[in-house]
Coordinates of C-alpha atoms in Angstrom, one line a residue:
M1 CA -7.0 -3.1 -4.6
L2 CA -5.4 0.1 -3.6
D3 CA -8.0 2.2 -5.5
A4 CA -10.8 0.4 -3.8
L5 CA -9.2 1.0 -0.4
A6 CA -8.6 4.6 -1.3
V7 CA -12.3 5.2 -1.7
G8 CA -13.2 3.1 1.3
R9 CA -14.6 0.1 -0.6
F10 CA -13.2 -2.6 1.7
D11 CA -15.8 -5.1 0.3
L12 CA -14.4 -4.5 -3.2
A13 CA -10.8 -4.8 -2.1
D14 CA -11.7 -8.0 -0.3
R15 CA -13.3 -9.4 -3.5
F16 CA -10.2 -8.4 -5.5
A17 CA -8.1 -10.2 -2.9
T18 CA -10.2 -13.3 -3.2
L19 CA -9.8 -13.3 -6.9
L20 CA -6.0 -12.9 -6.7
R21 CA -5.3 -15.4 -3.9
G22 CA -3.5 -18.4 -5.2
R23 CA -3.5 -17.3 -8.8
E24 CA -0.7 -18.7 -10.8
S25 CA -0.8 -15.7 -13.0
L26 CA 0.6 -13.6 -10.1
D27 CA 3.7 -15.8 -10.2
R28 CA 4.3 -15.6 -14.0
S29 CA 7.3 -13.8 -15.2
Q30 CA 5.3 -11.2 -17.2
V31 CA 4.0 -9.8 -13.9
H32 CA 6.4 -7.1 -12.7
K33 CA 8.1 -8.1 -9.4
F34 CA 7.0 -4.9 -7.7
D35 CA 3.3 -5.7 -8.6
R36 CA 3.7 -9.2 -7.2
M37 CA 5.3 -8.0 -4.0
I38 CA 2.8 -5.3 -3.2
A39 CA -0.1 -7.6 -4.2
Y40 CA 1.1 -10.4 -1.9
S41 CA 1.6 -7.8 0.9
L42 CA -1.9 -6.5 0.5
L43 CA -3.3 -10.1 0.4
A44 CA -1.4 -10.7 3.7
V45 CA -2.6 -7.6 5.4
L46 CA -6.2 -8.2 4.2
G47 CA -6.1 -11.6 5.8
H48 CA -6.0 -13.7 2.6
D49 CA -2.6 -15.3 3.1
P50 CA -1.3 -17.2 6.2
N51 CA 2.3 -16.2 5.3
S52 CA 1.8 -12.5 6.0
A53 CA 5.0 -11.9 7.8
D54 CA 7.0 -13.5 5.0
H55 CA 5.3 -11.4 2.3
T56 CA 5.7 -8.0 4.1
A57 CA 9.3 -8.8 5.0
N58 CA 10.0 -9.8 1.3
F59 CA 8.4 -6.5 0.2
I60 CA 10.6 -4.5 2.6
D61 CA 13.7 -6.3 1.3
Y62 CA 12.7 -5.7 -2.3
C63 CA 12.1 -2.0 -1.6
S64 CA 15.5 -1.7 0.2
A65 CA 17.3 -2.5 -3.0
K66 CA 18.8 0.2 -5.3
G67 CA 16.1 1.6 -7.6
N68 CA 13.2 0.5 -5.4
Q69 CA 13.8 2.7 -2.4
S70 CA 11.0 5.2 -3.4
Y71 CA 8.5 2.6 -2.4
T72 CA 10.0 1.6 1.0
G73 CA 7.3 3.6 2.8
Y74 CA 4.6 1.4 1.4
A75 CA 6.3 -1.7 2.5
V76 CA 6.9 -0.4 6.0
A77 CA 3.3 0.9 6.3
L78 CA 1.9 -2.5 5.2
D79 CA 4.1 -4.3 7.7
A80 CA 3.1 -1.8 10.4
I81 CA -0.6 -2.6 9.7
R82 CA 0.2 -6.3 9.9
Q83 CA 2.0 -5.8 13.2
R84 CA -0.6 -3.3 14.5
D85 CA 2.2 -0.8 15.1
S86 CA 0.9 2.8 14.9
Q87 CA 4.3 4.4 15.3
L88 CA 5.8 2.3 12.5
L89 CA 2.8 3.2 10.4
L90 CA 3.5 6.9 10.8
D91 CA 7.1 6.3 9.8
G92 CA 5.9 4.5 6.7
L93 CA 3.5 7.3 5.8
N94 CA 6.1 10.0 6.3
A95 CA 8.4 8.0 3.9
I96 CA 5.5 7.7 1.4
I97 CA 5.0 11.5 1.5
K98 CA 8.7 12.2 1.1
S99 CA 9.0 10.0 -2.0
H100 CA 5.6 10.8 -3.5
R101 CA 6.6 14.3 -4.6
R102 CA 9.5 12.9 -6.6
L103 CA 7.4 10.1 -8.0
A104 CA 4.7 12.6 -9.0
S105 CA 7.1 14.6 -11.0
S106 CA 9.0 11.8 -12.8
G107 CA 7.9 8.4 -11.6
I108 CA 4.8 6.2 -11.9
F109 CA 2.6 8.9 -10.3
N110 CA 3.2 11.5 -13.0
L111 CA -0.4 12.7 -13.6
K112 CA -1.5 16.2 -12.5
A113 CA -3.9 14.6 -9.9
D114 CA -0.9 12.9 -8.3
E115 CA 0.6 16.3 -7.6
L116 CA -2.4 17.0 -5.4
L117 CA -3.2 13.7 -3.8
C118 CA -1.4 10.5 -2.9
V119 CA -4.1 8.0 -3.6
W120 CA -2.0 5.0 -2.6
G121 CA -1.2 6.7 0.7
L122 CA -4.8 7.4 1.3
A123 CA -5.5 3.7 0.6
I124 CA -2.9 2.7 3.2
C125 CA -4.5 5.1 5.8
N126 CA -8.0 3.7 5.1
L127 CA -6.7 0.1 5.4
A128 CA -5.0 0.9 8.7
R129 CA -8.2 2.4 10.1
H130 CA -10.3 -0.4 8.8
K131 CA -7.9 -2.9 10.6
G132 CA -8.4 -0.9 13.8
L133 CA -5.2 1.0 14.1
K134 CA -5.3 4.4 15.7
L135 CA -4.1 6.9 13.1
D136 CA -3.7 10.6 13.7
F137 CA -2.3 11.8 10.4
D138 CA -3.1 14.7 8.1
H139 CA -1.1 16.0 5.2
E140 CA -2.0 18.0 2.2
L141 CA -1.2 14.9 0.0
I142 CA -3.2 12.6 2.3
P143 CA -5.9 14.8 3.9
A144 CA -7.6 13.4 6.9
T145 CA -10.9 14.7 5.5
L146 CA -10.7 12.1 2.8
M147 CA -10.0 9.2 5.2
E148 CA -12.7 6.8 6.1
T149 CA -14.0 6.9 9.6
V150 CA -14.5 3.5 11.0

């Protein structure tokens, strides 16, 4: 879903969300807990889950635990979109940028392209704009020139 959002394909992200909603496979033990948490939060923000506050709050709690703190910005930003809170969104985006450099050198974002662009951060920005939030944000890792104008 995040890749679809990063390129502004909200229709495709919505179709992914429709396919994931209510799938028992999301709750199976072989799906990493982080993947479940971010998926449920995205489903909630995209409007595919009535328990949106629970899912974003659970994701924030999960990211607050030791070993997961590099992803707190994503949880905060998704909750900010759900709450329609532009200042909280900026806080989340700044946390994403701060942790992205570390993750790009040794974490899950360890490809050369990730050193130049924070694709998931771009996805969050596009989702926020798509949901009607005012967003004045520009960073070399998330350039405003790549954001969707809605």
